[in-house]
């Protein structure tokens, strides 16, 4: 998403004086290489390249300052004193979109980036003499497993905030992680064992505190610390729902990597998904990435220099809801009319999905369909002296992976909440009234025709920019 933001600013606001782009890297050369490989070298910047032609590289060099750093360190890991002073004296706006979005991330990594990283960004922001606003990108799902209308406030975290005032959360969780890592190293544990253990600890800690997974738990903690320590800084929190491919800008269908629903769509297009844990009538809240970026830009302008904070939900479930059944219908039609052709030249066959509304019914189906045959294979393997060992291990590992992924996604596939967006609606009203170019920053999901978007923008974009490259 940060790449889409950078592209938008450089395209519509070429007079921007300077854009400091903090990238996790050991040194400036590594950071510059990463920028070229992972950001401006992507097709996302095609429109901007066409606009500037042979002057593109010099334009980027003039406007973008690549900064090697890391939000997990004090001073954001910016080692060069002169550069730090330049940033402190010149920066007016800070956008923090750093974060690991992996639901199954190692706890030590998720904590250091999503929680403690926010504290480091806030500390850095307080040293910026001309700062007008700090915008933090969170997620709508910090609400946890709630149902009904979910407000644009921090009420979902009130209990947790009260709880952590009883002890030093930072020290407790850091010590927990460090002790476990030291214990594993003392046991000469493999990197695979360490990773698995840290992932398990993340899920355990998240559920202990009332969140479904490590990602939303550490993002919620980041928000809590932001609220506790902001002092008088003007702060905006953007909470997008599930981010999908671009609606219009810089062109329709741009997507980088698999998002929550995209991995399911891609597997279905390839004929590899036949059932799904989901209530088909549940609303699935998704929003195109360019609309999220537009909301960020407008929120920055509208809230600059205000000594208060505000939260915006950026999604579609309240104003233009779509349920899983309709999404499936559109994807099924697309895959039937334009079947995916695999590397072997064969067309993938898709059918209507079997929906399971509860985890219990899904587990029962998996037991009958896969676990019992697997037990049969296990018996045959013993009877034939280990002849089917590799096959058994392979299937067993795949089944365990599928079940773990299903358990991780369960809170979202069975989610019953609708995200209120009164603050975002007021922001849209302000934009229409005050800005001449309001249409260039549209983030109103009501304008989306979901059938047209899914069939003619999102799936083609997903196939072109992600599936064909894997």
CSV table of C-alpha atoms in Angstrom, one decimal:
chain,number,residue,atom,x,y,z
A,1,UNK,CA,0.0,0.0,0.0
A,2,UNK,CA,2.9,2.4,0.8
A,3,UNK,CA,4.0,2.1,-2.9
A,4,UNK,CA,0.5,3.1,-4.1
A,5,UNK,CA,0.7,6.1,-1.7
A,6,UNK,CA,4.1,7.1,-3.0
A,7,UNK,CA,3.0,6.8,-6.7
A,8,UNK,CA,-0.2,8.9,-6.0
A,9,UNK,CA,1.7,11.7,-4.3
A,10,UNK,CA,4.4,11.9,-7.0
A,11,UNK,CA,1.8,11.8,-9.8
A,12,UNK,CA,-0.8,14.4,-8.4
A,13,UNK,CA,1.6,16.5,-6.3
A,14,UNK,CA,4.9,16.7,-8.3
A,15,UNK,CA,5.7,19.9,-6.4
A,16,UNK,CA,6.2,18.1,-3.2
A,17,UNK,CA,9.5,19.3,-1.8
A,18,UNK,CA,10.8,16.0,-0.4
A,19,UNK,CA,9.5,12.5,0.4
A,20,UNK,CA,11.6,10.5,2.8
A,21,UNK,CA,11.1,6.8,2.2
A,22,UNK,CA,12.2,4.7,5.1
A,23,UNK,CA,13.0,1.1,4.0
A,24,UNK,CA,14.3,-1.7,6.1
A,25,UNK,CA,17.9,-2.1,4.9
A,26,UNK,CA,21.5,-2.3,6.2
A,27,UNK,CA,22.7,0.8,4.3
A,28,UNK,CA,21.6,3.4,1.7
A,29,UNK,CA,22.7,1.3,-1.3
A,30,UNK,CA,20.7,-1.6,-0.1
A,31,UNK,CA,17.7,0.6,0.5
A,32,UNK,CA,18.0,2.3,-2.9
A,33,UNK,CA,18.2,-1.1,-4.6
A,34,UNK,CA,15.1,-2.2,-2.7
A,35,UNK,CA,13.3,0.9,-3.8
A,36,UNK,CA,14.1,0.3,-7.4
A,37,UNK,CA,13.3,-3.5,-7.2
A,38,UNK,CA,10.2,-3.4,-5.0
A,39,UNK,CA,8.6,0.0,-5.6
A,40,UNK,CA,9.4,2.2,-8.6
A,41,UNK,CA,10.5,-0.7,-10.7
A,42,UNK,CA,7.0,-2.2,-10.6
A,43,UNK,CA,4.4,-1.7,-13.3
A,44,UNK,CA,2.5,0.4,-10.7
A,45,UNK,CA,4.7,3.3,-11.7
A,46,UNK,CA,4.0,2.9,-15.5
A,47,UNK,CA,1.7,5.9,-15.7
A,48,UNK,CA,4.2,8.1,-13.9
A,49,UNK,CA,7.1,6.9,-16.1
A,50,UNK,CA,5.0,7.6,-19.2
A,51,UNK,CA,4.3,11.1,-17.9
A,52,UNK,CA,8.0,12.0,-17.2
A,53,UNK,CA,9.7,9.9,-19.9
A,54,UNK,CA,13.4,10.2,-19.9
A,55,UNK,CA,13.3,12.6,-16.9
A,56,UNK,CA,11.7,10.0,-14.7
A,57,UNK,CA,14.9,8.9,-12.9
A,58,UNK,CA,16.0,12.5,-12.3
A,59,UNK,CA,12.5,13.4,-11.0
A,60,UNK,CA,12.6,10.5,-8.5
A,61,UNK,CA,16.2,11.4,-7.4
A,62,UNK,CA,15.1,15.0,-6.8
A,63,UNK,CA,11.9,14.2,-4.9
A,64,UNK,CA,12.6,10.9,-3.0
A,65,UNK,CA,15.2,10.5,-0.3
A,66,UNK,CA,15.7,6.8,0.4
A,67,UNK,CA,16.4,6.2,4.1
A,68,UNK,CA,17.9,3.0,5.3
A,69,UNK,CA,16.3,2.2,8.6
A,70,UNK,CA,14.0,0.0,10.7
A,71,UNK,CA,11.0,0.9,12.9
A,72,UNK,CA,12.1,-1.7,15.4
A,73,UNK,CA,15.0,0.6,16.5
A,74,UNK,CA,15.2,3.9,18.3
A,75,UNK,CA,15.4,6.8,15.9
A,76,UNK,CA,13.9,4.4,13.3
A,77,UNK,CA,17.4,2.9,12.8
A,78,UNK,CA,18.6,6.0,10.9
A,79,UNK,CA,22.3,6.0,11.7
A,80,UNK,CA,23.5,9.1,9.9
A,81,UNK,CA,23.3,12.0,12.3
A,82,UNK,CA,23.1,14.7,9.5
A,83,UNK,CA,20.3,13.0,7.8
A,84,UNK,CA,18.4,12.6,11.1
A,85,UNK,CA,18.7,16.3,11.9
A,86,UNK,CA,17.6,17.1,8.3
A,87,UNK,CA,14.5,15.0,8.9
A,88,UNK,CA,13.8,16.4,12.3
A,89,UNK,CA,13.9,20.0,10.9
A,90,UNK,CA,12.1,19.4,7.7
A,91,UNK,CA,9.4,16.7,8.0
A,92,UNK,CA,5.8,18.0,8.2
A,93,UNK,CA,3.8,14.8,7.7
A,94,UNK,CA,4.6,11.3,8.9
A,95,UNK,CA,2.8,8.2,7.5
A,96,UNK,CA,3.4,5.0,9.4
A,97,UNK,CA,2.3,2.0,7.2
A,98,UNK,CA,5.1,-0.2,8.5
A,99,UNK,CA,3.8,-3.6,9.7
A,100,UNK,CA,3.8,-7.3,9.2
A,101,UNK,CA,0.4,-8.4,8.1
A,102,UNK,CA,1.0,-12.2,8.4
A,103,UNK,CA,-1.7,-13.6,10.6
A,104,UNK,CA,0.7,-16.4,11.6
A,105,UNK,CA,3.7,-14.3,12.2
A,106,UNK,CA,6.4,-15.1,14.8
A,107,UNK,CA,5.4,-13.3,18.0
A,108,UNK,CA,8.8,-11.6,18.5
A,109,UNK,CA,8.7,-10.1,14.9
A,110,UNK,CA,5.0,-9.0,15.2
A,111,UNK,CA,5.6,-7.4,18.5
A,112,UNK,CA,8.8,-5.5,17.4
A,113,UNK,CA,7.1,-4.1,14.3
A,114,UNK,CA,3.4,-3.8,14.9
A,115,UNK,CA,3.6,-2.7,18.6
A,116,UNK,CA,7.0,-1.4,19.6
A,117,UNK,CA,7.6,-0.1,16.1
A,118,UNK,CA,4.7,2.3,16.7
A,119,UNK,CA,6.3,3.6,19.8
A,120,UNK,CA,9.5,4.3,17.9
A,121,UNK,CA,7.6,6.2,15.2
A,122,UNK,CA,5.8,8.2,17.8
A,123,UNK,CA,9.1,9.1,19.6
A,124,UNK,CA,10.6,10.1,16.2
A,125,UNK,CA,7.5,12.2,15.4
A,126,UNK,CA,7.9,14.2,18.7
A,127,UNK,CA,11.3,15.3,17.6
A,128,UNK,CA,10.1,16.7,14.2
A,129,UNK,CA,9.9,20.5,14.7
A,130,UNK,CA,7.4,21.2,11.9
A,131,UNK,CA,5.2,18.2,12.2
A,132,UNK,CA,1.6,18.9,11.2
A,133,UNK,CA,0.2,15.3,11.4
A,134,UNK,CA,1.1,11.7,12.1
A,135,UNK,CA,-1.1,9.2,10.2
A,136,UNK,CA,-1.0,5.6,11.4
A,137,UNK,CA,-2.4,2.8,9.3
A,138,UNK,CA,-4.0,0.1,11.4
A,139,UNK,CA,-6.7,-2.4,10.5
A,140,UNK,CA,-10.4,-2.5,11.1
A,141,UNK,CA,-10.1,-5.9,12.7
A,142,UNK,CA,-8.4,-4.6,15.8
A,143,UNK,CA,-12.0,-4.9,17.0
A,144,UNK,CA,-11.5,-8.6,17.5
A,145,UNK,CA,-14.4,-11.1,17.1
A,146,UNK,CA,-17.2,-8.6,17.6
A,147,UNK,CA,-20.6,-8.6,15.9
A,148,UNK,CA,-23.1,-5.9,15.0
A,149,UNK,CA,-22.2,-2.3,14.3
A,150,UNK,CA,-18.5,-1.6,15.2
A,151,UNK,CA,-17.8,2.1,15.9
A,152,UNK,CA,-14.9,4.2,14.9
A,153,UNK,CA,-13.4,4.5,18.3
A,154,UNK,CA,-11.2,2.6,20.7
A,155,UNK,CA,-14.0,1.0,22.8
A,156,UNK,CA,-12.9,-2.5,21.6
A,157,UNK,CA,-9.6,-2.0,23.4
A,158,UNK,CA,-10.9,-0.3,26.6
A,159,UNK,CA,-10.7,-3.5,28.7
A,160,UNK,CA,-7.2,-4.3,27.4
A,161,UNK,CA,-6.0,-0.8,28.1
A,162,UNK,CA,-7.3,-1.0,31.7
A,163,UNK,CA,-5.6,-4.4,32.1
A,164,UNK,CA,-2.1,-3.3,30.9
A,165,UNK,CA,-2.1,-0.3,33.3
A,166,UNK,CA,-1.7,-3.0,36.1
A,167,UNK,CA,1.7,-4.1,34.7
A,168,UNK,CA,4.4,-3.0,32.3
A,169,UNK,CA,3.2,-4.8,29.1
A,170,UNK,CA,6.4,-3.9,27.2
A,171,UNK,CA,8.7,-5.4,29.8
A,172,UNK,CA,6.5,-8.4,30.4
A,173,UNK,CA,6.2,-9.4,26.7
A,174,UNK,CA,9.8,-8.6,25.9
A,175,UNK,CA,11.0,-10.7,28.7
A,176,UNK,CA,8.7,-13.6,27.8
A,177,UNK,CA,10.0,-13.6,24.2
A,178,UNK,CA,13.7,-13.2,25.2
A,179,UNK,CA,13.4,-16.0,27.8
A,180,UNK,CA,11.8,-18.4,25.4
A,181,UNK,CA,14.3,-17.6,22.6
A,182,UNK,CA,17.2,-18.1,25.1
A,183,UNK,CA,15.7,-21.4,26.2
A,184,UNK,CA,15.4,-22.6,22.6
A,185,UNK,CA,18.9,-21.6,21.8
A,186,UNK,CA,20.2,-23.4,24.9
A,187,UNK,CA,18.5,-26.5,23.6
A,188,UNK,CA,20.2,-26.1,20.1
A,189,UNK,CA,16.7,-25.9,18.6
A,190,UNK,CA,16.6,-25.6,14.8
A,191,UNK,CA,15.4,-22.4,13.1
A,192,UNK,CA,12.3,-24.3,12.1
A,193,UNK,CA,11.5,-25.2,15.7
A,194,UNK,CA,12.2,-21.7,16.9
A,195,UNK,CA,9.9,-20.2,14.2
A,196,UNK,CA,7.1,-22.7,15.0
A,197,UNK,CA,7.4,-22.1,18.7
A,198,UNK,CA,7.3,-18.3,18.4
A,199,UNK,CA,4.3,-18.5,16.1
A,200,UNK,CA,2.5,-20.7,18.7
A,201,UNK,CA,3.3,-18.3,21.5
A,202,UNK,CA,1.9,-15.4,19.4
A,203,UNK,CA,-1.4,-17.2,19.0
A,204,UNK,CA,-1.5,-18.1,22.7
A,205,UNK,CA,-0.8,-14.6,23.9
A,206,UNK,CA,-3.3,-13.1,21.4
A,207,UNK,CA,-6.1,-15.4,22.6
A,208,UNK,CA,-5.1,-14.9,26.3
A,209,UNK,CA,-5.8,-11.1,25.8
A,210,UNK,CA,-8.9,-11.6,23.7
A,211,UNK,CA,-7.8,-11.4,20.1
A,212,UNK,CA,-8.0,-14.1,17.4
A,213,UNK,CA,-4.4,-14.0,16.1
A,214,UNK,CA,-1.0,-12.4,16.5
A,215,UNK,CA,-1.5,-9.8,13.8
A,216,UNK,CA,-4.6,-8.1,15.1
A,217,UNK,CA,-3.4,-8.4,18.7
A,218,UNK,CA,-0.1,-6.6,18.0
A,219,UNK,CA,-1.8,-4.0,15.8
A,220,UNK,CA,-4.3,-3.3,18.6
A,221,UNK,CA,-1.5,-2.9,21.1
A,222,UNK,CA,0.2,-0.5,18.7
A,223,UNK,CA,-3.0,1.6,18.7
A,224,UNK,CA,-3.3,1.5,22.5
A,225,UNK,CA,0.3,2.8,22.9
A,226,UNK,CA,-0.3,5.5,20.3
A,227,UNK,CA,-3.3,6.8,22.3
A,228,UNK,CA,-1.5,6.6,25.6
A,229,UNK,CA,1.7,8.4,24.5
A,230,UNK,CA,0.6,10.9,21.8
A,231,UNK,CA,0.6,14.0,24.1
A,232,UNK,CA,-0.7,16.9,21.9
A,233,UNK,CA,0.4,15.5,18.6
A,234,UNK,CA,-2.2,15.6,15.8
A,235,UNK,CA,-2.9,11.9,15.0
A,236,UNK,CA,-5.1,10.2,12.5
A,237,UNK,CA,-5.7,6.4,12.6
A,238,UNK,CA,-6.9,4.8,9.3
A,239,UNK,CA,-8.5,1.4,9.8
A,240,UNK,CA,-9.0,-0.2,6.4
A,241,UNK,CA,-10.9,-3.5,6.0
A,242,UNK,CA,-9.6,-6.1,3.5
A,243,UNK,CA,-7.6,-4.2,0.9
A,244,UNK,CA,-8.1,-5.4,-2.7
A,245,UNK,CA,-6.8,-4.3,-6.2
A,246,UNK,CA,-7.0,-0.7,-7.4
A,247,UNK,CA,-10.4,0.5,-8.5
A,248,UNK,CA,-9.1,3.1,-11.0
A,249,UNK,CA,-5.7,4.5,-10.1
A,250,UNK,CA,-3.1,4.6,-11.4
A,251,UNK,CA,-4.9,2.0,-13.5
A,252,UNK,CA,-7.6,-0.6,-12.6
A,253,UNK,CA,-6.6,-4.0,-11.2
A,254,UNK,CA,-3.2,-3.3,-9.7
A,255,UNK,CA,-2.4,-5.7,-6.8
A,256,UNK,CA,0.9,-6.8,-5.3
A,257,UNK,CA,0.9,-10.1,-3.6
A,258,UNK,CA,-1.9,-12.2,-2.1
A,259,UNK,CA,-4.4,-10.5,0.3
A,260,UNK,CA,-6.8,-12.3,2.6
A,261,UNK,CA,-9.4,-13.3,0.0
A,262,UNK,CA,-7.0,-13.4,-3.0
A,263,UNK,CA,-5.3,-16.6,-1.9
A,264,UNK,CA,-8.7,-18.3,-1.9
A,265,UNK,CA,-9.7,-16.8,-5.3
A,266,UNK,CA,-6.4,-17.9,-6.8
A,267,UNK,CA,-6.6,-21.4,-5.5
A,268,UNK,CA,-10.2,-21.6,-6.7
A,269,UNK,CA,-9.3,-20.4,-10.2
A,270,UNK,CA,-6.7,-23.2,-10.3
A,271,UNK,CA,-9.4,-25.7,-9.4
A,272,UNK,CA,-7.8,-26.5,-6.0
A,273,UNK,CA,-10.5,-25.3,-3.7
A,274,UNK,CA,-13.8,-27.2,-3.4
A,275,UNK,CA,-15.1,-26.2,0.0
A,276,UNK,CA,-14.9,-23.2,2.3
A,277,UNK,CA,-15.5,-22.4,5.9
A,278,UNK,CA,-17.8,-19.4,5.5
A,279,UNK,CA,-21.4,-18.3,6.0
A,280,UNK,CA,-22.4,-17.5,2.4
A,281,UNK,CA,-24.8,-14.7,3.6
A,282,UNK,CA,-22.2,-12.9,5.7
A,283,UNK,CA,-21.0,-9.6,4.5
A,284,UNK,CA,-17.4,-9.5,3.4
A,285,UNK,CA,-15.9,-6.0,3.8
A,286,UNK,CA,-13.3,-5.1,1.2
A,287,UNK,CA,-12.0,-1.9,-0.3
A,288,UNK,CA,-9.8,-1.1,-3.3
A,289,UNK,CA,-6.2,0.0,-2.4
A,290,UNK,CA,-6.5,3.4,-4.2
A,291,UNK,CA,-9.5,4.3,-2.2
A,292,UNK,CA,-7.6,3.6,1.0
A,293,UNK,CA,-4.8,5.8,-0.2
A,294,UNK,CA,-7.2,8.6,-1.1
A,295,UNK,CA,-8.7,8.5,2.4
A,296,UNK,CA,-5.2,8.8,3.8
A,297,UNK,CA,-4.3,11.9,1.7
A,298,UNK,CA,-7.6,13.6,2.5
A,299,UNK,CA,-7.4,12.8,6.2
A,300,UNK,CA,-3.9,14.3,6.3
A,301,UNK,CA,-5.1,17.6,4.8
A,302,UNK,CA,-8.3,17.8,6.9
A,303,UNK,CA,-6.7,17.1,10.2
A,304,UNK,CA,-3.3,18.8,9.9
A,305,UNK,CA,-2.3,20.9,13.0
A,306,UNK,CA,-5.3,19.7,15.1
A,307,UNK,CA,-4.2,18.8,18.6
A,308,UNK,CA,-6.6,15.8,18.7
A,309,UNK,CA,-6.9,12.4,17.3
A,310,UNK,CA,-9.5,10.7,15.1
A,311,UNK,CA,-10.2,7.2,13.7
A,312,UNK,CA,-11.5,6.4,10.3
A,313,UNK,CA,-12.9,3.1,9.1
A,314,UNK,CA,-12.3,2.7,5.4
A,315,UNK,CA,-14.5,-0.1,4.0
A,316,UNK,CA,-17.7,-1.0,2.3
A,317,UNK,CA,-19.8,-3.1,4.6
A,318,UNK,CA,-22.1,-0.2,5.8
A,319,UNK,CA,-22.6,1.7,2.5
A,320,UNK,CA,-22.3,-0.9,-0.2
A,321,UNK,CA,-22.3,-4.5,1.3
A,322,UNK,CA,-21.6,-7.6,-0.6
A,323,UNK,CA,-21.9,-11.1,0.8
A,324,UNK,CA,-19.8,-14.2,0.2
A,325,UNK,CA,-22.5,-15.9,-1.9
A,326,UNK,CA,-22.4,-13.0,-4.5
A,327,UNK,CA,-18.6,-13.0,-4.5
A,328,UNK,CA,-18.6,-16.7,-5.2
A,329,UNK,CA,-21.2,-16.3,-7.9
A,330,UNK,CA,-19.1,-13.7,-9.7
A,331,UNK,CA,-15.8,-15.7,-9.3
A,332,UNK,CA,-17.5,-18.9,-10.5
A,333,UNK,CA,-18.8,-17.2,-13.6
A,334,UNK,CA,-15.5,-15.7,-14.4
A,335,UNK,CA,-13.6,-19.0,-14.0
A,336,UNK,CA,-16.2,-20.8,-16.1
A,337,UNK,CA,-16.1,-18.3,-18.9
A,338,UNK,CA,-12.3,-17.7,-18.8
A,339,UNK,CA,-10.8,-20.9,-17.2
A,340,UNK,CA,-7.3,-20.7,-15.8
A,341,UNK,CA,-4.7,-22.4,-18.0
A,342,UNK,CA,-1.9,-24.1,-16.0
A,343,UNK,CA,1.7,-24.4,-16.9
A,344,UNK,CA,0.9,-27.9,-18.3
A,345,UNK,CA,-1.5,-26.3,-20.8
A,346,UNK,CA,-4.6,-27.8,-19.1
A,347,UNK,CA,-7.7,-25.8,-18.3
A,348,UNK,CA,-8.6,-25.7,-14.6
A,349,UNK,CA,-12.1,-27.0,-13.8
A,350,UNK,CA,-14.1,-25.3,-11.1
A,351,UNK,CA,-17.4,-26.1,-9.5
A,352,UNK,CA,-19.7,-24.6,-7.0
A,353,UNK,CA,-18.2,-24.5,-3.5
A,354,UNK,CA,-19.5,-26.4,-0.5
A,355,UNK,CA,-20.0,-23.9,2.3
A,356,UNK,CA,-19.7,-24.8,6.0
A,357,UNK,CA,-21.1,-22.3,8.4
A,358,UNK,CA,-19.4,-23.6,11.5
A,359,UNK,CA,-16.0,-24.9,12.4
A,360,UNK,CA,-17.6,-28.1,13.7
A,361,UNK,CA,-19.2,-29.0,10.4
A,362,UNK,CA,-16.1,-28.2,8.5
A,363,UNK,CA,-13.9,-30.4,10.8
A,364,UNK,CA,-16.4,-33.3,10.3
A,365,UNK,CA,-16.2,-32.9,6.5
A,366,UNK,CA,-12.4,-32.8,6.6
A,367,UNK,CA,-12.4,-35.9,8.8
A,368,UNK,CA,-14.6,-37.9,6.4
A,369,UNK,CA,-13.1,-36.6,3.2
A,370,UNK,CA,-9.4,-36.5,4.1
A,371,UNK,CA,-8.5,-37.8,7.6
A,372,UNK,CA,-10.0,-41.2,7.3
A,373,UNK,CA,-8.3,-41.9,3.9
A,374,UNK,CA,-5.1,-40.6,5.5
A,375,UNK,CA,-5.5,-43.1,8.3
A,376,UNK,CA,-6.0,-45.8,5.7
A,377,UNK,CA,-2.7,-44.7,4.0
A,378,UNK,CA,-1.0,-44.8,7.4
A,379,UNK,CA,-2.1,-48.4,7.9
A,380,UNK,CA,-1.1,-49.4,4.3
A,381,UNK,CA,2.3,-47.8,4.9
A,382,UNK,CA,2.9,-49.9,8.0
A,383,UNK,CA,1.7,-53.1,6.2
A,384,UNK,CA,4.0,-52.5,3.3
A,385,UNK,CA,7.1,-51.7,5.5
A,386,UNK,CA,7.1,-47.9,4.9
A,387,UNK,CA,6.6,-48.1,1.2
A,388,UNK,CA,4.2,-45.1,1.3
A,389,UNK,CA,6.1,-43.1,3.9
A,390,UNK,CA,6.9,-40.1,1.7
A,391,UNK,CA,3.4,-39.9,0.4
A,392,UNK,CA,1.9,-40.2,3.9
A,393,UNK,CA,4.2,-37.5,5.3
A,394,UNK,CA,3.5,-35.2,2.4
A,395,UNK,CA,-0.3,-35.5,2.7
A,396,UNK,CA,-0.2,-35.3,6.5
A,397,UNK,CA,1.8,-32.0,6.4
A,398,UNK,CA,-0.5,-30.5,3.7
A,399,UNK,CA,-3.6,-31.4,5.8
A,400,UNK,CA,-2.1,-29.9,8.9
A,401,UNK,CA,-1.2,-26.7,7.0
A,402,UNK,CA,-4.7,-26.4,5.6
A,403,UNK,CA,-6.3,-26.8,9.0
A,404,UNK,CA,-4.0,-24.2,10.6
A,405,UNK,CA,-4.8,-21.7,7.9
A,406,UNK,CA,-8.5,-22.4,8.2
A,407,UNK,CA,-8.3,-21.8,12.0
A,408,UNK,CA,-6.4,-18.5,11.4
A,409,UNK,CA,-9.0,-17.2,8.9
A,410,UNK,CA,-12.0,-18.5,10.8
A,411,UNK,CA,-12.6,-15.2,12.6
A,412,UNK,CA,-12.8,-13.3,9.2
A,413,UNK,CA,-14.7,-15.9,7.2
A,414,UNK,CA,-17.4,-16.1,9.9
A,415,UNK,CA,-17.2,-12.4,10.9
A,416,UNK,CA,-20.6,-10.9,11.8
A,417,UNK,CA,-19.6,-7.2,12.2
A,418,UNK,CA,-20.4,-4.1,10.1
A,419,UNK,CA,-18.0,-1.2,10.3
A,420,UNK,CA,-19.5,2.1,11.0
A,421,UNK,CA,-17.9,4.9,9.0
A,422,UNK,CA,-19.6,8.1,10.2
A,423,UNK,CA,-16.2,9.8,10.6
A,424,UNK,CA,-15.2,8.7,7.1
A,425,UNK,CA,-18.6,9.9,5.7
A,426,UNK,CA,-18.0,13.3,7.3
A,427,UNK,CA,-14.5,13.4,5.7
A,428,UNK,CA,-16.1,12.7,2.3
A,429,UNK,CA,-18.5,15.5,2.8
A,430,UNK,CA,-15.7,17.9,3.8
A,431,UNK,CA,-13.7,16.8,0.7
A,432,UNK,CA,-16.7,17.5,-1.7
A,433,UNK,CA,-17.3,20.9,-0.2
A,434,UNK,CA,-13.7,22.2,0.2
A,435,UNK,CA,-11.7,20.6,-2.6
A,436,UNK,CA,-12.0,21.3,-6.3
A,437,UNK,CA,-10.3,18.1,-7.2
A,438,UNK,CA,-12.4,15.9,-4.8
A,439,UNK,CA,-13.1,13.3,-7.5
A,440,UNK,CA,-9.4,12.6,-7.8
A,441,UNK,CA,-9.5,11.5,-4.1
A,442,UNK,CA,-12.7,9.5,-4.1
A,443,UNK,CA,-13.0,6.8,-1.5
A,444,UNK,CA,-16.7,6.3,-1.5
A,445,UNK,CA,-17.4,2.5,-1.8
A,446,UNK,CA,-21.0,3.3,-3.0
A,447,UNK,CA,-19.7,3.9,-6.5
A,448,UNK,CA,-18.4,0.4,-6.8
A,449,UNK,CA,-20.4,-2.1,-9.0
A,450,UNK,CA,-19.2,-5.2,-7.3
A,451,UNK,CA,-20.0,-7.5,-10.2
A,452,UNK,CA,-18.2,-5.4,-12.7
A,453,UNK,CA,-15.2,-4.8,-10.3
A,454,UNK,CA,-14.7,-8.4,-9.4
A,455,UNK,CA,-15.1,-9.8,-12.9
A,456,UNK,CA,-13.5,-7.1,-15.0
A,457,UNK,CA,-11.0,-5.6,-12.6
A,458,UNK,CA,-10.0,-7.6,-9.6
A,459,UNK,CA,-9.7,-11.2,-10.9
A,460,UNK,CA,-7.9,-10.1,-14.2
A,461,UNK,CA,-5.6,-7.9,-12.1
A,462,UNK,CA,-4.9,-10.7,-9.7
A,463,UNK,CA,-4.1,-13.1,-12.5
A,464,UNK,CA,-1.9,-10.7,-14.4
A,465,UNK,CA,0.1,-9.2,-11.5
A,466,UNK,CA,0.3,-12.1,-9.1
A,467,UNK,CA,-0.8,-15.5,-10.4
A,468,UNK,CA,1.1,-15.4,-13.7
A,469,UNK,CA,4.3,-14.6,-11.8
A,470,UNK,CA,4.2,-17.6,-9.5
